[in-house]
Tab-separated table of N, CA and C in Angstrom:
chain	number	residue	atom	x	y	z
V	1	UNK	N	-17.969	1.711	-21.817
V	1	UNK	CA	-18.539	1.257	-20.543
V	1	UNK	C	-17.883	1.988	-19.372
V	2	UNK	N	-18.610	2.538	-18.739
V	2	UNK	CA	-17.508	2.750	-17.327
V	2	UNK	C	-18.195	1.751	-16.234
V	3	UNK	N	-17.333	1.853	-14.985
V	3	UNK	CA	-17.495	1.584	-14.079
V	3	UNK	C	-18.337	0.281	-13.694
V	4	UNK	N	-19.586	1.179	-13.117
V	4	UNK	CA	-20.723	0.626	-12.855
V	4	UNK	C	-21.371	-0.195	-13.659
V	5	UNK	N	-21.379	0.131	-15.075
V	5	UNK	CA	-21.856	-0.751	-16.308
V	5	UNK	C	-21.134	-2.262	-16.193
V	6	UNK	N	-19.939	-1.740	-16.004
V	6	UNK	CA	-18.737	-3.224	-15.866
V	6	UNK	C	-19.509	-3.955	-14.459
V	7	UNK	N	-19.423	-3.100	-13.306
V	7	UNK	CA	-19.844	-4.079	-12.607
V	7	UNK	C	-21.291	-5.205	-12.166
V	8	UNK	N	-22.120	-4.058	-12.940
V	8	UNK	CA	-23.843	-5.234	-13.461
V	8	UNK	C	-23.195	-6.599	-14.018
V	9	UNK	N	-22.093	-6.376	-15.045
V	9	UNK	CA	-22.095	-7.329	-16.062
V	9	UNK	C	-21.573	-8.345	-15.065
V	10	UNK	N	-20.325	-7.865	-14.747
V	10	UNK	CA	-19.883	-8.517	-13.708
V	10	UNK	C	-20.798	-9.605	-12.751
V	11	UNK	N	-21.631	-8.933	-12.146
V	11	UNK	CA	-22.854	-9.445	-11.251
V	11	UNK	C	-23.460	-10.406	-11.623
V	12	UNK	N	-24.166	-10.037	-13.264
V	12	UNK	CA	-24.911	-10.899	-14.063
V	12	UNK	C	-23.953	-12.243	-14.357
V	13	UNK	N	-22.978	-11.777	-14.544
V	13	UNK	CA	-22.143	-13.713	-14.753
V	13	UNK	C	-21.968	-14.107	-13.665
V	14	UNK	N	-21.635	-13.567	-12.641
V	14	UNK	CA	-21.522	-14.373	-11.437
V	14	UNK	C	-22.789	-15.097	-11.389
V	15	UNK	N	-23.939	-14.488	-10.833
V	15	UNK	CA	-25.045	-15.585	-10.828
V	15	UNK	C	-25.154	-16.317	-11.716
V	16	UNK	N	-24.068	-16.641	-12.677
V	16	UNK	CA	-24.567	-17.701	-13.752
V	16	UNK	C	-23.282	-18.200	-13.406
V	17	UNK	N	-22.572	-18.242	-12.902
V	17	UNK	CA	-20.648	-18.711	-12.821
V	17	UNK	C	-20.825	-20.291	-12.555
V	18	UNK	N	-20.325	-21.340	-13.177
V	18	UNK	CA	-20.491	-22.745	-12.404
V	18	UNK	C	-18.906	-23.188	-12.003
V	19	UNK	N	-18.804	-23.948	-11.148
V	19	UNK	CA	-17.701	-24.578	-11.132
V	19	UNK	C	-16.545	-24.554	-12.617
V	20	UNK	N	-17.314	-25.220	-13.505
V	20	UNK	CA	-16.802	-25.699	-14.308
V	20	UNK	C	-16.381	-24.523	-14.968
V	21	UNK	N	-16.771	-23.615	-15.187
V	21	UNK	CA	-16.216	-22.230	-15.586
V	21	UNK	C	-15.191	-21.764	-15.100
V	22	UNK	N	-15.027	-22.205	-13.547
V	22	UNK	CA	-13.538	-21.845	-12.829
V	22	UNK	C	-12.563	-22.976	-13.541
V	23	UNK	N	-12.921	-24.051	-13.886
V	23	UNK	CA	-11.878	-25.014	-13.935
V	23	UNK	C	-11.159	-24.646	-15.336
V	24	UNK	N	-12.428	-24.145	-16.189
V	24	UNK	CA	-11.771	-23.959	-17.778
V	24	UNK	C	-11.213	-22.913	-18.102
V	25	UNK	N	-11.207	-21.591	-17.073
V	25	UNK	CA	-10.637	-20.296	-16.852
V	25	UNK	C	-9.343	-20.552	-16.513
V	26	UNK	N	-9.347	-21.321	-15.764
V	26	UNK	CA	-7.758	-22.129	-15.096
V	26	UNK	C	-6.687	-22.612	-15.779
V	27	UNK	N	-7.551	-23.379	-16.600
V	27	UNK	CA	-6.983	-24.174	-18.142
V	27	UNK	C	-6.495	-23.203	-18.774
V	28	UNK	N	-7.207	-22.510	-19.089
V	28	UNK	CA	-6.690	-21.235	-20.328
V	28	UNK	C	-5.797	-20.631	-19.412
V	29	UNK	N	-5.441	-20.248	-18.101
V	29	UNK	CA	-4.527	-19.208	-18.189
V	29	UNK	C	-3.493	-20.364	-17.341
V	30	UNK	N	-3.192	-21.465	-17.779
V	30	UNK	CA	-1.943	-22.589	-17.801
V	30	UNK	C	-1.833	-22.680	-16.096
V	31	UNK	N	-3.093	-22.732	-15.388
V	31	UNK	CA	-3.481	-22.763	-14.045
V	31	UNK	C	-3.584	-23.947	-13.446
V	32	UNK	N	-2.681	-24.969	-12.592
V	32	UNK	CA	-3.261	-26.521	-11.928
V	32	UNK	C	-4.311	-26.027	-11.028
V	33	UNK	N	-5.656	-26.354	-10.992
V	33	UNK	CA	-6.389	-26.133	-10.161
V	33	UNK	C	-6.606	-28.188	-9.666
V	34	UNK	N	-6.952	-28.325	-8.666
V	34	UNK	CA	-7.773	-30.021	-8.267
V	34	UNK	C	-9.507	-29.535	-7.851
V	35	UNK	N	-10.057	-30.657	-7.879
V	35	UNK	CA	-11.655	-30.653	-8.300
V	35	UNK	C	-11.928	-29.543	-6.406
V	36	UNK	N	-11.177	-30.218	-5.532
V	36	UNK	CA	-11.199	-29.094	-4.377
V	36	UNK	C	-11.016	-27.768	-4.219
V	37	UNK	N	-9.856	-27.263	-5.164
V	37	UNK	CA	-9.734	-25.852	-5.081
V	37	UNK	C	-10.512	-25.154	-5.987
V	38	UNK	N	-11.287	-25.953	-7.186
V	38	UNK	CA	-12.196	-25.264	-7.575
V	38	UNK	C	-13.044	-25.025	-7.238
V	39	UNK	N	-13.732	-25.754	-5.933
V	39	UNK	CA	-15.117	-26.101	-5.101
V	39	UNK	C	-14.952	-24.333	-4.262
V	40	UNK	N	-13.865	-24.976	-3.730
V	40	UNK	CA	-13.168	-23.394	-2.828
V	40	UNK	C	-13.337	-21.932	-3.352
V	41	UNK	N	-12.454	-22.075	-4.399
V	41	UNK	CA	-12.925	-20.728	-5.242
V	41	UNK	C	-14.162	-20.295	-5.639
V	42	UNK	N	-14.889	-21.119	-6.069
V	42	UNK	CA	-16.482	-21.329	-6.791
V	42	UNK	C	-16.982	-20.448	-5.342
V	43	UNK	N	-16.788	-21.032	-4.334
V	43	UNK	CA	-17.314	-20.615	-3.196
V	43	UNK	C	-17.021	-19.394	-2.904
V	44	UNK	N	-16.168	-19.080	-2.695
V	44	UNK	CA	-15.572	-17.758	-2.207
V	44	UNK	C	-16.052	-16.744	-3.224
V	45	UNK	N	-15.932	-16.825	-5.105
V	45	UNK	CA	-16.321	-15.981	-5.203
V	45	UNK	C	-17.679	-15.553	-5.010
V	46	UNK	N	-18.956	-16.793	-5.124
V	46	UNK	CA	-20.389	-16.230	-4.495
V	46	UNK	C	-20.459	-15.924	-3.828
V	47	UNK	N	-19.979	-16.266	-2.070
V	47	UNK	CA	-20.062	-15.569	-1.574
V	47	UNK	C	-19.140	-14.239	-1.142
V	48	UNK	N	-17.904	-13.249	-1.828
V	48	UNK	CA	-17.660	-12.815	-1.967
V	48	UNK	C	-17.233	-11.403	-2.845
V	49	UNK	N	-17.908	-12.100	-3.971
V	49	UNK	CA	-18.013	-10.873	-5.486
V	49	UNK	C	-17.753	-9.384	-4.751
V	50	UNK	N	-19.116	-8.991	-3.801
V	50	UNK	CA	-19.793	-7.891	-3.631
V	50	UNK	C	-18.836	-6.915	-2.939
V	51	UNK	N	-17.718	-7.640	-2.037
V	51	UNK	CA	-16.420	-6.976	-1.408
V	51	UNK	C	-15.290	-6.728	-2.222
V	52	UNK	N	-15.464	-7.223	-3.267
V	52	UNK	CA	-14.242	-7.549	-4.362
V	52	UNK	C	-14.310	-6.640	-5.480
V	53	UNK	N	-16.107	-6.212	-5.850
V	53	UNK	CA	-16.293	-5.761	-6.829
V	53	UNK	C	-15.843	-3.431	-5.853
V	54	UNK	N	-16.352	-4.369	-4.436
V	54	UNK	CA	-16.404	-2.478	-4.077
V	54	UNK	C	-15.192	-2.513	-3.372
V	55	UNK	N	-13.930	-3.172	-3.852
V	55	UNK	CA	-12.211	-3.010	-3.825
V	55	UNK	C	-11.938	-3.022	-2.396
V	56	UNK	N	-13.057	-4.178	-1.477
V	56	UNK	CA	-12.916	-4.470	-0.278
V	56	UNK	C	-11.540	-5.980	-0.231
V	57	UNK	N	-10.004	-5.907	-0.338
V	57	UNK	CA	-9.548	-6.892	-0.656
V	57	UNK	C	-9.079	-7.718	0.861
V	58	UNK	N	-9.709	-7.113	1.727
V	58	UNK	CA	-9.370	-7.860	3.294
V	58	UNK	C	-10.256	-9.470	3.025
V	59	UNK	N	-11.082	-9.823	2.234
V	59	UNK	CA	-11.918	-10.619	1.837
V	59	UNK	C	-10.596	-12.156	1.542
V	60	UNK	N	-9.667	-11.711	1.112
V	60	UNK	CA	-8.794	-12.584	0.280
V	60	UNK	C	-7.886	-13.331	1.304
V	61	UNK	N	-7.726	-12.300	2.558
V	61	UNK	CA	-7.411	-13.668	3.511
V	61	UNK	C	-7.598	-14.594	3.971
V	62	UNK	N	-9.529	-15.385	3.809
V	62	UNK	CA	-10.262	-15.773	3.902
V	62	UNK	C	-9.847	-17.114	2.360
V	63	UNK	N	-9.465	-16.854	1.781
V	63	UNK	CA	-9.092	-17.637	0.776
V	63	UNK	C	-7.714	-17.864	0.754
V	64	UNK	N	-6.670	-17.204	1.295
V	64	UNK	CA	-5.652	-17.528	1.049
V	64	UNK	C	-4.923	-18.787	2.023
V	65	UNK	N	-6.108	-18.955	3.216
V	65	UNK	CA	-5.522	-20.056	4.242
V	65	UNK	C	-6.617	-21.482	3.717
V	66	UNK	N	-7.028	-21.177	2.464
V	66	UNK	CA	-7.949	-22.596	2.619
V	66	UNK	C	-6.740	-23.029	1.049
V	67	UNK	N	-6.075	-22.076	0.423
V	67	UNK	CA	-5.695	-22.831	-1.245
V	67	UNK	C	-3.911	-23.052	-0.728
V	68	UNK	N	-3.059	-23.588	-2.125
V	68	UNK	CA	-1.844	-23.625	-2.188
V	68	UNK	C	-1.192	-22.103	-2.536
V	69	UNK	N	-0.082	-21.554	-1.568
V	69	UNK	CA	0.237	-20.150	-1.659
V	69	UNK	C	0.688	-20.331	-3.192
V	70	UNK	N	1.110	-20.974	-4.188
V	70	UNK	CA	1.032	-20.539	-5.786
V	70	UNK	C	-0.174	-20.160	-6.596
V	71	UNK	N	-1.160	-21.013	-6.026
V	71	UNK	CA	-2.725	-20.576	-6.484
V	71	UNK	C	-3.033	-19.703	-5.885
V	72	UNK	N	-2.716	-19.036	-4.235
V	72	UNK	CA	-2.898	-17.911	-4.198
V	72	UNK	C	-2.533	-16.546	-4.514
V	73	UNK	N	-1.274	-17.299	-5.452
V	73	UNK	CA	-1.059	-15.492	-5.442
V	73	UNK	C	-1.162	-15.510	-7.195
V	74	UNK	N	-1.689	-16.488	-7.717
V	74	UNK	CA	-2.243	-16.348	-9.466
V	74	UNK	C	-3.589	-15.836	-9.477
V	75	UNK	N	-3.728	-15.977	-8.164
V	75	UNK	CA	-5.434	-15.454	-8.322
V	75	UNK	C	-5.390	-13.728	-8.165
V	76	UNK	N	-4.487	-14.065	-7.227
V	76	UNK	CA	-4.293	-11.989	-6.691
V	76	UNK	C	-3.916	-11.468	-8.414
V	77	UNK	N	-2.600	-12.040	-8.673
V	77	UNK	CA	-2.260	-11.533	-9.790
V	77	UNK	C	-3.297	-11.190	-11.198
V	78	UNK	N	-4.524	-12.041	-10.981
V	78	UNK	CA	-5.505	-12.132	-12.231
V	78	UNK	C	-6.719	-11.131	-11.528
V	79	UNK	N	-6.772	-11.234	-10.453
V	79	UNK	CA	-7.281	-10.416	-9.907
V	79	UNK	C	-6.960	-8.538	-10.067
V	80	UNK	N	-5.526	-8.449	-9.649
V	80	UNK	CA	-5.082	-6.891	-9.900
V	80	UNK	C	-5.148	-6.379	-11.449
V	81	UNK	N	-4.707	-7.755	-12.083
V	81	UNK	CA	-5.134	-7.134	-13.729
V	81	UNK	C	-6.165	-6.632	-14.084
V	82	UNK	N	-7.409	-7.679	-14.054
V	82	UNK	CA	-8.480	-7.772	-14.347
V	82	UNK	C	-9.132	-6.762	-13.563
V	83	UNK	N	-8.926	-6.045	-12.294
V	83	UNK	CA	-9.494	-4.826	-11.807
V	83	UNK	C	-9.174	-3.701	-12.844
V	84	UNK	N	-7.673	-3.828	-12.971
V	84	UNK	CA	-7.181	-2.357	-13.618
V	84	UNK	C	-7.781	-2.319	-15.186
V	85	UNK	N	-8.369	-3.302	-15.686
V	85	UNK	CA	-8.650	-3.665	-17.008
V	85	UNK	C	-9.903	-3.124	-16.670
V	86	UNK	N	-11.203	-3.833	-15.660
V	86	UNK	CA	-12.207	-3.100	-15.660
V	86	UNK	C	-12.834	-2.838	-14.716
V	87	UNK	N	-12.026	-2.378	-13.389
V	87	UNK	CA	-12.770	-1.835	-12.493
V	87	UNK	C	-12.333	-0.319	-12.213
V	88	UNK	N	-11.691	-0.030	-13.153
V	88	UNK	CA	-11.064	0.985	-13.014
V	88	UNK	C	-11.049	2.412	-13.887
């Protein structure tokens, strides 16, 4: 796959992403999320994917004053992986 292939796929789950998908993503990677910061995130990434996917990361300050600075910086951290894994 390169690139671009990754990021359709990408696209295609987002429009299918529910809440509850953030909460059980959370779970698995030993994440406290509350039913609010998942609402938050859920949010941010719909309306955000499209800056995130084209490595626009000024987007994340916008999230980092609404969560707890430990959830914010597990997200950066899953975030920088998960770019270098497949946005890269």
């Amino acid at each position: 796959h390169d690139m671009d292939d990754n990021k359709q796929i990408i696209k295609k789950y987002i429009n299918i992403l529910t809440p509850e998908d953030i909460k059980k993503y959370a779970l698995k990677e030993n994440i406290e999320v509350t039913q609010q910061e998942v609402t938050i995130i859920y949010n941010f990434i719909k309306n955000h994917y499209q800056e995130l996917l084209d490595n626009d990361t000024s987007v994340f300050r916008i999230l980092k004053i609404q969560i707890r600075p430990i959830l914010f910086d597990k997200i950066i951290s899953l975030y920088n992986e998960n770019k270098t894994k497949y946005l890269s």
